[in-house]
Short mmCIF file of C-alpha atoms in Angstrom, two decimals:
data_model
loop_
_atom_site.label_atom_id
_atom_site.label_comp_id
_atom_site.label_asym_id
_atom_site.label_seq_id
_atom_site.Cartn_x
_atom_site.Cartn_y
_atom_site.Cartn_z
CA MET Y 5 113.19 97.31 115.95
CA PHE Y 6 115.66 94.44 115.48
CA ALA Y 7 116.58 91.80 117.99
CA ARG Y 8 120.14 90.63 118.29
CA MET Y 9 120.22 87.01 117.19
CA LYS Y 10 122.61 84.25 118.07
CA LEU Y 11 123.06 82.22 114.92
CA LYS Y 12 124.66 78.87 115.65
CA GLY Y 13 125.43 75.85 113.59
CA ILE Y 14 125.32 72.22 114.68
CA ASP Y 15 128.71 72.55 116.37
CA GLY Y 16 127.48 75.49 118.49
CA ARG Y 17 129.54 78.08 116.62
CA ALA Y 18 128.13 80.84 114.45
CA PRO Y 19 128.23 80.02 110.73
CA PRO Y 20 130.94 82.02 108.92
CA GLY Y 21 129.78 85.50 107.97
CA ARG Y 22 126.37 85.37 109.61
CA THR Y 23 127.08 87.46 112.70
CA VAL Y 24 129.14 89.85 110.59
CA GLU Y 25 126.12 90.45 108.34
CA VAL Y 26 123.76 91.04 111.28
CA ASP Y 27 126.28 93.46 112.79
CA ARG Y 28 126.70 95.25 109.46
CA PHE Y 29 122.94 95.66 109.01
CA THR Y 30 122.50 96.84 112.61
CA GLU Y 31 125.34 99.32 112.14
CA CYS Y 32 123.67 100.63 108.98
CA LEU Y 33 120.47 101.28 110.94
CA HIS Y 34 122.33 103.53 113.39
CA GLY Y 35 123.00 106.16 110.74
CA ASN Y 36 120.41 105.46 108.05
CA THR Y 37 116.76 104.66 107.51
CA LEU Y 38 115.46 101.12 107.30
CA ARG Y 39 114.62 101.76 103.65
CA TYR Y 40 118.21 102.75 102.86
CA CYS Y 41 119.62 99.68 104.61
CA CYS Y 42 117.22 97.37 102.75
CA TYR Y 43 117.92 98.79 99.30
CA SER Y 44 121.62 99.48 99.63
CA GLY Y 45 123.57 96.54 98.23
CA LYS Y 46 126.58 97.46 100.36
CA ASN Y 47 125.13 96.14 103.58
CA SER Y 48 124.85 92.42 103.12
CA LEU Y 49 127.11 90.31 100.97
CA LYS Y 50 126.78 86.65 101.97
CA VAL Y 51 123.50 86.27 103.83
CA ARG Y 52 121.36 88.86 102.01
CA LEU Y 53 119.77 89.77 105.33
CA HIS Y 54 117.98 92.77 103.84
CA ILE Y 55 115.73 90.47 101.78
CA GLY Y 56 114.11 89.12 104.96
CA VAL Y 57 113.09 92.61 106.02
CA TYR Y 58 110.22 92.63 103.54
CA TYR Y 59 108.25 95.21 105.53
CA CYS Y 60 110.12 98.09 103.87
CA TYR Y 61 109.46 96.64 100.41
CA LEU Y 62 105.76 96.17 101.14
CA LEU Y 63 105.50 99.81 102.24
CA ASP Y 64 106.95 100.94 98.92
CA TRP Y 65 104.65 98.68 96.94
CA HIS Y 66 101.65 99.93 98.92
CA ARG Y 67 102.69 103.56 98.34
CA ASN Y 68 102.79 102.92 94.60
CA PHE Y 69 99.84 100.58 94.14
CA GLY Y 70 97.57 101.36 97.10
CA ASP Y 71 94.88 98.76 97.67
CA ASN Y 72 95.57 97.27 94.25
CA LEU Y 73 97.96 94.86 95.94
CA LEU Y 74 97.27 91.32 97.06
CA ILE Y 75 99.53 89.82 99.69
CA VAL Y 76 99.51 86.03 99.91
CA THR Y 77 101.45 84.32 102.65
CA LEU Y 78 103.13 80.96 102.35
CA GLU Y 79 100.97 79.80 105.27
CA GLU Y 80 97.78 80.65 103.36
CA TYR Y 81 99.00 78.92 100.23
CA SER Y 82 100.18 75.85 102.15
CA ARG Y 83 96.94 75.59 104.09
CA ASP Y 84 94.64 75.80 101.05
CA LYS Y 85 96.31 76.01 97.65
CA LEU Y 86 93.08 75.89 95.68
CA ALA Y 87 91.33 78.68 97.58
CA THR Y 88 94.47 80.80 97.51
CA LEU Y 89 94.93 80.45 93.77
CA LEU Y 90 91.26 81.14 93.14
CA ALA Y 91 91.59 84.33 95.20
CA VAL Y 92 94.67 85.34 93.17
CA PHE Y 93 92.87 84.71 89.87
CA LYS Y 94 89.86 86.69 91.08
CA PHE Y 95 92.10 89.57 92.20
CA LEU Y 96 93.78 89.59 88.78
CA ASP Y 97 90.39 89.36 87.09
CA ILE Y 98 91.35 86.14 85.31
CA GLU Y 99 88.61 83.70 84.48
CA VAL Y 100 89.56 80.17 85.40
CA ASP Y 101 87.76 76.85 85.19
CA SER Y 102 87.72 75.92 88.88
CA ASP Y 103 86.81 72.30 88.03
CA LYS Y 104 90.03 71.93 86.01
CA LEU Y 105 91.99 73.51 88.84
CA VAL Y 106 90.47 71.04 91.31
CA GLU Y 107 91.41 68.17 88.97
CA PHE Y 108 94.95 69.50 88.74
CA PHE Y 109 95.32 69.45 92.53
CA LYS Y 110 93.87 65.96 92.76
CA ARG Y 111 96.63 64.73 90.42
CA GLU Y 112 99.33 66.45 92.46
#
């Protein structure tokens, strides 16, 4: 499930604490579920590695909210901010003046 990563800085050495955190998280997975390792605050102190494993959080959100969940990626938002925000407003059932939103993005 997880690949072993070599994390190196500019000087070719691993940044302090990074490999320790990956090892700690990997070790946690040997005896526990992914969900436990993500939610347990004991497993990552400096790098907060568990935050990047958002899959386990999305599963929990989906279990609780079902299809009433909208996932927007940074790539979508970066590619077309206006369309993404309009989709978010529609999902939330918020009426918005799209002309004003277009004007806002023109000023940006």
